[in-house]
PDB file of C-alpha atoms in Angstrom:
ATOM      1  CA  MET F  53       8.801 -18.192  13.664  1.00 67.00           C
ATOM      2  CA  VAL F  54      11.086 -15.250  12.845  1.00 70.00           C
ATOM      3  CA  CYS F  55      12.473 -14.488   9.367  1.00 70.00           C
ATOM      4  CA  ASP F  56      15.223 -11.931   8.811  1.00 71.00           C
ATOM      5  CA  LEU F  57      14.014  -9.530   6.115  1.00 66.00           C
ATOM      6  CA  GLN F  58      16.349  -9.370   3.130  1.00 68.00           C
ATOM      7  CA  ILE F  59      16.858  -5.870   1.735  1.00 66.00           C
ATOM      8  CA  ASP F  60      17.167  -5.677  -2.045  1.00 68.00           C
ATOM      9  CA  ALA F  61      18.727  -2.232  -2.406  1.00 67.00           C
ATOM     10  CA  ALA F  62      21.951  -0.795  -3.800  1.00 65.00           C
ATOM     11  CA  PRO F  63      24.599   0.654  -1.450  1.00 67.00           C
ATOM     12  CA  LEU F  64      24.189   4.351  -0.695  1.00 59.00           C
ATOM     13  CA  SER F  65      26.757   6.960  -1.665  1.00 54.00           C
ATOM     14  CA  VAL F  66      28.599   8.675   1.166  1.00 47.00           C
ATOM     15  CA  GLU F  67      27.216  12.201   1.314  1.00 49.00           C
ATOM     16  CA  PRO F  68      25.298  14.462   3.733  1.00 49.00           C
ATOM     17  CA  GLY F  69      21.826  13.326   4.638  1.00 85.00           C
ATOM     18  CA  LEU F  70      22.580   9.615   4.941  1.00 87.00           C
ATOM     19  CA  ARG F  71      19.802   9.266   7.494  1.00 88.00           C
ATOM     20  CA  ASP F  72      17.284  10.542   4.951  1.00 90.00           C
ATOM     21  CA  LEU F  73      18.681   8.291   2.231  1.00 89.00           C
ATOM     22  CA  ALA F  74      18.569   5.278   4.539  1.00 90.00           C
ATOM     23  CA  TYR F  75      15.019   6.176   5.554  1.00 89.00           C
ATOM     24  CA  LYS F  76      13.860   6.374   1.939  1.00 87.00           C
ATOM     25  CA  ALA F  77      15.556   3.070   1.039  1.00 89.00           C
ATOM     26  CA  LEU F  78      14.084   1.215   4.021  1.00 89.00           C
ATOM     27  CA  LYS F  79      10.618   2.700   3.638  1.00 84.00           C
ATOM     28  CA  SER F  80      10.568   1.830  -0.061  1.00 81.00           C
ATOM     29  CA  THR F  81      11.533  -1.767   0.693  1.00 81.00           C
ATOM     30  CA  ILE F  82       8.919  -2.148   3.438  1.00 80.00           C
ATOM     31  CA  THR F  83       6.067  -0.539   1.499  1.00 72.00           C
ATOM     32  CA  GLU F  84       6.680  -2.777  -1.526  1.00 72.00           C
ATOM     33  CA  LEU F  85       6.785  -5.911   0.589  1.00 72.00           C
ATOM     34  CA  ASN F  86       3.751  -8.198   0.832  1.00 71.00           C
ATOM     35  CA  ILE F  87       4.187  -8.597   4.575  1.00 75.00           C
ATOM     36  CA  TYR F  88       1.176 -10.905   5.011  1.00 72.00           C
ATOM     37  CA  ASP F  89       2.677 -13.447   2.636  1.00 70.00           C
ATOM     38  CA  HIS F  90       4.947 -14.351   5.574  1.00 70.00           C
ATOM     39  CA  PRO F  91       3.222 -16.039   8.542  1.00 71.00           C
ATOM     40  CA  GLY F  92       6.104 -15.244  10.878  1.00 78.00           C
ATOM     41  CA  GLU F  93       7.567 -11.975  12.079  1.00 83.00           C
ATOM     42  CA  LEU F  94       9.856  -9.966   9.803  1.00 86.00           C
ATOM     43  CA  ARG F  95      12.969  -8.644  11.492  1.00 89.00           C
ATOM     44  CA  LEU F  96      15.302  -5.894  10.295  1.00 88.00           C
ATOM     45  CA  ASP F  97      18.927  -6.513  11.278  1.00 86.00           C
ATOM     46  CA  GLU F  98      20.981  -3.330  11.726  1.00 88.00           C
ATOM     47  CA  ARG F  99      24.278  -4.986  10.846  1.00 88.00           C
ATOM     48  CA  GLN F 100      22.893  -6.514   7.676  1.00 89.00           C
ATOM     49  CA  LEU F 101      21.273  -3.201   6.684  1.00 89.00           C
ATOM     50  CA  SER F 102      24.518  -1.311   7.352  1.00 88.00           C
ATOM     51  CA  LYS F 103      26.472  -3.716   5.152  1.00 89.00           C
ATOM     52  CA  ARG F 104      23.855  -3.826   2.409  1.00 88.00           C
ATOM     53  CA  LEU F 105      23.435  -0.060   2.147  1.00 88.00           C
ATOM     54  CA  GLY F 106      27.115   0.703   2.639  1.00 89.00           C
ATOM     55  CA  VAL F 107      26.730   3.096   5.568  1.00 89.00           C
ATOM     56  CA  SER F 108      27.426   3.007   9.293  1.00 90.00           C
ATOM     57  CA  ARG F 109      24.800   1.804  11.751  1.00 89.00           C
ATOM     58  CA  THR F 110      24.128   5.343  13.012  1.00 91.00           C
ATOM     59  CA  PRO F 111      22.025   6.551  10.027  1.00 91.00           C
ATOM     60  CA  ILE F 112      20.343   3.125   9.976  1.00 92.00           C
ATOM     61  CA  ARG F 113      19.290   3.538  13.627  1.00 91.00           C
ATOM     62  CA  GLU F 114      18.092   7.084  12.968  1.00 92.00           C
ATOM     63  CA  ALA F 115      16.062   5.956   9.957  1.00 92.00           C
ATOM     64  CA  LEU F 116      14.519   3.097  11.943  1.00 92.00           C
ATOM     65  CA  THR F 117      13.561   5.540  14.703  1.00 91.00           C
ATOM     66  CA  ILE F 118      11.638   7.639  12.172  1.00 91.00           C
ATOM     67  CA  LEU F 119       9.954   4.540  10.762  1.00 89.00           C
ATOM     68  CA  GLU F 120       8.967   3.468  14.275  1.00 89.00           C
ATOM     69  CA  HIS F 121       7.401   6.854  14.990  1.00 86.00           C
ATOM     70  CA  GLN F 122       5.444   6.528  11.737  1.00 80.00           C
ATOM     71  CA  GLY F 123       4.188   3.064  12.687  1.00 80.00           C
ATOM     72  CA  PHE F 124       6.062   1.037  10.064  1.00 84.00           C
ATOM     73  CA  VAL F 125       8.306  -0.866  12.493  1.00 88.00           C
ATOM     74  CA  ARG F 126       8.428  -1.715  16.196  1.00 90.00           C
ATOM     75  CA  CYS F 127      11.623  -1.875  18.270  1.00 88.00           C
ATOM     76  CA  ARG F 128      11.778  -4.644  20.878  1.00 88.00           C
ATOM     77  CA  PRO F 129      14.561  -4.499  23.482  1.00 85.00           C
ATOM     78  CA  ARG F 130      17.109  -7.315  23.080  1.00 81.00           C
ATOM     79  CA  ARG F 131      15.102  -8.779  20.187  1.00 86.00           C
ATOM     80  CA  GLY F 132      15.511  -6.307  17.348  1.00 87.00           C
ATOM     81  CA  VAL F 133      13.368  -4.251  15.001  1.00 90.00           C
ATOM     82  CA  PHE F 134      10.289  -5.828  13.414  1.00 91.00           C
ATOM     83  CA  VAL F 135       7.956  -4.779  10.617  1.00 87.00           C
ATOM     84  CA  VAL F 136       4.543  -3.999  12.126  1.00 84.00           C
ATOM     85  CA  LYS F 137       1.692  -6.339  11.228  1.00 81.00           C
ATOM     86  CA  LYS F 138      -1.990  -5.802  11.981  1.00 81.00           C
ATOM     87  CA  ASN F 139      -4.722  -8.226  13.043  1.00 83.00           C
ATOM     88  CA  LYS F 140      -7.980  -8.617  11.106  1.00 83.00           C
ATOM     89  CA  GLY F 141      -9.883  -5.995  13.107  1.00 89.00           C
ATOM     90  CA  GLU F 142      -7.103  -3.441  12.680  1.00 88.00           C
ATOM     91  CA  ILE F 143      -6.908  -4.125   8.938  1.00 86.00           C
ATOM     92  CA  ILE F 144     -10.668  -3.594   8.568  1.00 90.00           C
ATOM     93  CA  ASP F 145     -10.348  -0.277  10.403  1.00 93.00           C
ATOM     94  CA  MET F 146      -7.543   0.681   8.011  1.00 90.00           C
ATOM     95  CA  VAL F 147      -9.755  -0.195   5.024  1.00 91.00           C
ATOM     96  CA  TYR F 148     -12.370   2.250   6.266  1.00 95.00           C
ATOM     97  CA  ALA F 149      -9.703   4.906   6.851  1.00 95.00           C
ATOM     98  CA  CYS F 150      -8.103   4.389   3.432  1.00 93.00           C
ATOM     99  CA  ALA F 151     -11.464   4.471   1.642  1.00 94.00           C
ATOM    100  CA  SER F 152     -12.296   7.734   3.412  1.00 96.00           C
ATOM    101  CA  LEU F 153      -8.970   9.270   2.396  1.00 96.00           C
ATOM    102  CA  GLU F 154      -9.257   8.002  -1.178  1.00 96.00           C
ATOM    103  CA  SER F 155     -12.800   9.376  -1.304  1.00 96.00           C
ATOM    104  CA  MET F 156     -11.425  12.810  -0.412  1.00 97.00           C
ATOM    105  CA  ALA F 157      -8.597  12.329  -2.923  1.00 97.00           C
ATOM    106  CA  VAL F 158     -10.995  11.760  -5.835  1.00 97.00           C
ATOM    107  CA  ARG F 159     -12.980  14.838  -4.782  1.00 97.00           C
ATOM    108  CA  LEU F 160      -9.833  16.938  -4.762  1.00 97.00           C
ATOM    109  CA  ALA F 161      -8.692  15.404  -8.057  1.00 97.00           C
ATOM    110  CA  CYS F 162     -11.972  16.524  -9.651  1.00 97.00           C
ATOM    111  CA  GLU F 163     -11.131  20.041  -8.499  1.00 96.00           C
ATOM    112  CA  GLN F 164      -7.356  20.156  -8.949  1.00 95.00           C
ATOM    113  CA  ALA F 165      -6.407  17.854 -11.840  1.00 97.00           C
ATOM    114  CA  SER F 166      -6.195  19.089 -15.414  1.00 96.00           C
ATOM    115  CA  ASP F 167      -8.343  17.783 -18.256  1.00 96.00           C
ATOM    116  CA  VAL F 168      -5.268  16.076 -19.685  1.00 97.00           C
ATOM    117  CA  GLN F 169      -4.544  14.291 -16.401  1.00 97.00           C
ATOM    118  CA  LEU F 170      -8.092  13.040 -16.009  1.00 97.00           C
ATOM    119  CA  GLY F 171      -8.351  12.189 -19.692  1.00 96.00           C
ATOM    120  CA  SER F 172      -5.258   9.984 -19.529  1.00 97.00           C
ATOM    121  CA  LEU F 173      -6.576   7.722 -16.754  1.00 96.00           C
ATOM    122  CA  ARG F 174      -7.959   5.107 -19.166  1.00 94.00           C
ATOM    123  CA  ALA F 175      -4.626   4.751 -20.928  1.00 94.00           C
ATOM    124  CA  THR F 176      -2.627   4.812 -17.702  1.00 94.00           C
ATOM    125  CA  PHE F 177      -4.801   2.119 -16.103  1.00 93.00           C
ATOM    126  CA  GLY F 178      -5.574   0.034 -19.147  1.00 89.00           C
ATOM    127  CA  ALA F 179      -5.630  -3.144 -17.029  1.00 86.00           C
ATOM    128  CA  PHE F 180      -9.144  -2.237 -15.905  1.00 87.00           C
ATOM    129  CA  TYR F 181     -10.300  -2.363 -19.530  1.00 85.00           C
ATOM    130  CA  GLN F 182      -8.561  -5.571 -20.618  1.00 79.00           C
ATOM    131  CA  THR F 183     -10.743  -8.464 -21.758  1.00 68.00           C
ATOM    132  CA  SER F 184      -8.017 -11.111 -21.793  1.00 63.00           C
ATOM    133  CA  VAL F 185      -7.971 -13.499 -18.841  1.00 57.00           C
ATOM    134  CA  ASP F 186      -4.205 -14.005 -19.078  1.00 54.00           C
ATOM    135  CA  HIS F 187      -2.541 -12.720 -15.904  1.00 55.00           C
ATOM    136  CA  GLU F 188      -5.838 -10.997 -15.124  1.00 63.00           C
ATOM    137  CA  PHE F 189      -5.362 -10.817 -11.384  1.00 65.00           C
ATOM    138  CA  ASP F 190      -1.752  -9.640 -11.485  1.00 71.00           C
ATOM    139  CA  SER F 191      -2.467  -6.845 -13.967  1.00 76.00           C
ATOM    140  CA  TYR F 192      -5.509  -5.688 -12.025  1.00 77.00           C
ATOM    141  CA  PHE F 193      -3.750  -5.956  -8.680  1.00 75.00           C
ATOM    142  CA  GLU F 194      -0.858  -3.735  -9.735  1.00 79.00           C
ATOM    143  CA  ALA F 195      -3.171  -1.223 -11.422  1.00 85.00           C
ATOM    144  CA  ARG F 196      -5.393  -0.963  -8.353  1.00 84.00           C
ATOM    145  CA  TRP F 197      -2.554   0.194  -6.066  1.00 84.00           C
ATOM    146  CA  ARG F 198      -1.009   2.448  -8.666  1.00 89.00           C
ATOM    147  CA  PHE F 199      -4.445   4.025  -9.107  1.00 93.00           C
ATOM    148  CA  CYS F 200      -4.769   4.761  -5.403  1.00 91.00           C
ATOM    149  CA  ARG F 201      -1.374   6.474  -5.263  1.00 91.00           C
ATOM    150  CA  HIS F 202      -1.931   8.259  -8.584  1.00 95.00           C
ATOM    151  CA  ILE F 203      -5.248   9.753  -7.480  1.00 95.00           C
ATOM    152  CA  ALA F 204      -3.635  10.879  -4.236  1.00 93.00           C
ATOM    153  CA  SER F 205      -0.988  12.707  -6.291  1.00 94.00           C
ATOM    154  CA  LEU F 206      -3.655  14.334  -8.492  1.00 96.00           C
ATOM    155  CA  ALA F 207      -5.308  15.608  -5.316  1.00 95.00           C
ATOM    156  CA  GLN F 208      -2.139  17.703  -4.760  1.00 93.00           C
ATOM    157  CA  CYS F 209      -2.191  17.161  -1.001  1.00 92.00           C
ATOM    158  CA  GLU F 210       1.086  15.812   0.421  1.00 90.00           C
ATOM    159  CA  ALA F 211      -0.412  14.928   3.793  1.00 90.00           C
ATOM    160  CA  LEU F 212      -3.080  12.838   2.078  1.00 90.00           C
ATOM    161  CA  GLU F 213      -0.463  11.038   0.006  1.00 88.00           C
ATOM    162  CA  GLY F 214       1.587  10.221   3.096  1.00 85.00           C
ATOM    163  CA  MET F 215      -1.348   8.781   5.024  1.00 89.00           C
ATOM    164  CA  ILE F 216      -2.542   6.675   2.102  1.00 89.00           C
ATOM    165  CA  ASP F 217       0.976   5.351   1.493  1.00 82.00           C
ATOM    166  CA  HIS F 218       1.198   4.219   5.121  1.00 79.00           C
ATOM    167  CA  LEU F 219      -2.145   2.421   4.989  1.00 85.00           C
ATOM    168  CA  LEU F 220      -1.294   0.699   1.704  1.00 81.00           C
ATOM    169  CA  LEU F 221       1.638  -1.054   3.375  1.00 73.00           C
ATOM    170  CA  HIS F 222      -0.867  -3.340   5.075  1.00 75.00           C
ATOM    171  CA  LEU F 223      -3.852  -3.193   2.746  1.00 81.00           C
ATOM    172  CA  ARG F 224      -1.924  -4.050  -0.396  1.00 77.00           C
ATOM    173  CA  SER F 225      -0.663  -7.279   1.129  1.00 73.00           C
ATOM    174  CA  ALA F 226      -3.998  -8.167   2.755  1.00 73.00           C
ATOM    175  CA  HIS F 227      -5.754  -7.607  -0.584  1.00 74.00           C
ATOM    176  CA  ASP F 228      -3.297  -9.934  -2.299  1.00 71.00           C
ATOM    177  CA  VAL F 229      -3.664 -12.670   0.322  1.00 69.00           C
ATOM    178  CA  ILE F 230      -7.471 -12.646   0.182  1.00 69.00           C
ATOM    179  CA  PHE F 231      -8.168 -12.165  -3.513  1.00 66.00           C
ATOM    180  CA  ARG F 232      -5.649 -14.649  -4.828  1.00 62.00           C
ATOM    181  CA  LYS F 233      -7.895 -17.271  -3.212  1.00 59.00           C
ATOM    182  CA  ASN F 234     -11.290 -15.602  -3.616  1.00 62.00           C
ATOM    183  CA  CYS F 235     -10.882 -13.355  -6.642  1.00 57.00           C
ATOM    184  CA  LYS F 236     -13.730 -11.956  -8.722  1.00 62.00           C
ATOM    185  CA  PRO F 237     -11.872  -9.632 -11.113  1.00 62.00           C
ATOM    186  CA  ILE F 238     -15.005  -8.662 -13.034  1.00 73.00           C
ATOM    187  CA  TYR F 239     -16.481  -6.801 -10.055  1.00 73.00           C
ATOM    188  CA  LEU F 240     -13.168  -5.231  -9.125  1.00 74.00           C
ATOM    189  CA  LYS F 241     -12.509  -4.002 -12.658  1.00 82.00           C
ATOM    190  CA  GLU F 242     -16.040  -2.714 -13.132  1.00 87.00           C
ATOM    191  CA  ALA F 243     -15.738  -0.721  -9.905  1.00 89.00           C
ATOM    192  CA  TYR F 244     -12.671   1.162 -11.144  1.00 92.00           C
ATOM    193  CA  VAL F 245     -13.994   1.652 -14.654  1.00 94.00           C
ATOM    194  CA  ALA F 246     -16.979   3.408 -13.055  1.00 96.00           C
ATOM    195  CA  ILE F 247     -14.719   5.507 -10.785  1.00 97.00           C
ATOM    196  CA  ILE F 248     -12.594   6.611 -13.744  1.00 97.00           C
ATOM    197  CA  ALA F 249     -15.719   7.535 -15.741  1.00 97.00           C
ATOM    198  CA  ALA F 250     -16.908   9.693 -12.840  1.00 98.00           C
ATOM    199  CA  LEU F 251     -13.497  11.388 -12.650  1.00 98.00           C
ATOM    200  CA  GLU F 252     -13.508  12.074 -16.388  1.00 97.00           C
ATOM    201  CA  ASN F 253     -16.865  13.811 -15.928  1.00 97.00           C
ATOM    202  CA  ARG F 254     -15.596  15.614 -12.816  1.00 97.00           C
ATOM    203  CA  ASP F 255     -18.521  14.100 -10.940  1.00 98.00           C
ATOM    204  CA  ALA F 256     -16.996  14.312  -7.470  1.00 97.00           C
ATOM    205  CA  ASP F 257     -20.077  13.053  -5.650  1.00 98.00           C
ATOM    206  CA  ARG F 258     -20.346   9.884  -7.740  1.00 98.00           C
ATOM    207  CA  ALA F 259     -16.598   9.187  -7.698  1.00 97.00           C
ATOM    208  CA  SER F 260     -16.498   9.620  -3.938  1.00 97.00           C
ATOM    209  CA  ARG F 261     -19.508   7.363  -3.382  1.00 97.00           C
ATOM    210  CA  LEU F 262     -18.112   4.628  -5.629  1.00 96.00           C
ATOM    211  CA  VAL F 263     -14.791   4.635  -3.781  1.00 96.00           C
ATOM    212  CA  LEU F 264     -16.564   4.308  -0.428  1.00 96.00           C
ATOM    213  CA  GLU F 265     -18.755   1.466  -1.728  1.00 94.00           C
ATOM    214  CA  ARG F 266     -15.712  -0.400  -3.010  1.00 90.00           C
ATOM    215  CA  GLY F 267     -13.949   0.102   0.333  1.00 91.00           C
ATOM    216  CA  PHE F 268     -16.955  -1.136   2.290  1.00 92.00           C
ATOM    217  CA  ARG F 269     -17.134  -4.278   0.150  1.00 87.00           C
ATOM    218  CA  PHE F 270     -13.416  -4.924   0.675  1.00 85.00           C
ATOM    219  CA  ALA F 271     -13.930  -4.601   4.451  1.00 88.00           C
ATOM    220  CA  CYS F 272     -16.771  -7.152   4.259  1.00 86.00           C
ATOM    221  CA  ASP F 273     -14.566  -9.537   2.278  1.00 81.00           C
ATOM    222  CA  ILE F 274     -11.856  -9.302   4.941  1.00 81.00           C
ATOM    223  CA  SER F 275     -14.388  -9.852   7.707  1.00 83.00           C
ATOM    224  CA  GLU F 276     -15.553 -13.074   6.051  1.00 80.00           C
ATOM    225  CA  TYR F 277     -12.027 -14.292   5.295  1.00 71.00           C
ATOM    226  CA  SER F 278     -10.784 -17.082   7.569  1.00 63.00           C
ATOM    227  CA  GLY F 279      -7.106 -16.848   6.691  1.00 60.00           C
ATOM    228  CA  TRP F 280      -4.184 -16.886   9.099  1.00 51.00           C
ATOM    229  CA  PHE F 281      -3.766 -13.149   9.720  1.00 53.00           C
ATOM    230  CA  GLU F 282      -6.284 -13.099  12.586  1.00 51.00           C
TER     231      GLU F 282
END
């Protein structure tokens, strides 16, 4: 089954650098998409994208070429361009990679971030401290991915941010698919409360270890999951 991916983005203004603007618009759409919510393949149609973004097909093609080189999409001759999906084994490998990168990010954040930045984590990620069960999963889920990106920014390492962002394309959706059916928010929230406490104390060793432990548990959960994204 093939589903044409609908792009929810405003037309782009006509100005130099349309390739870069198209790239940013397409990457933003793909990275925010829960690709594993769709059992079929997700195709990007150049004509539809050109019409939707209000530019010619040339900058669209150039943007898609960049995205293909970065591993976000795959071009298939005479079939089109498809968003890349991973199998279970590949996703588990990505969990290990992301946990390793996030572990380095929290270490760097302990070194680079200001007291104000670390002290504001509780307020910024208040979902981890909520006691209400209303919309518990949704509030945690959003906070978890914002936390990962936020810590990467506090690490002040652009390369690290880029790699984590790429991995989250797949892990965010896989996390949603698994935990909406087998969710234990209390463990997940406690894990991040402990990580934030370690960051507030600039305890890089503890923060790093906690991130790795959480990543290893997520990998185990995926391994045991018998869902359709085999």
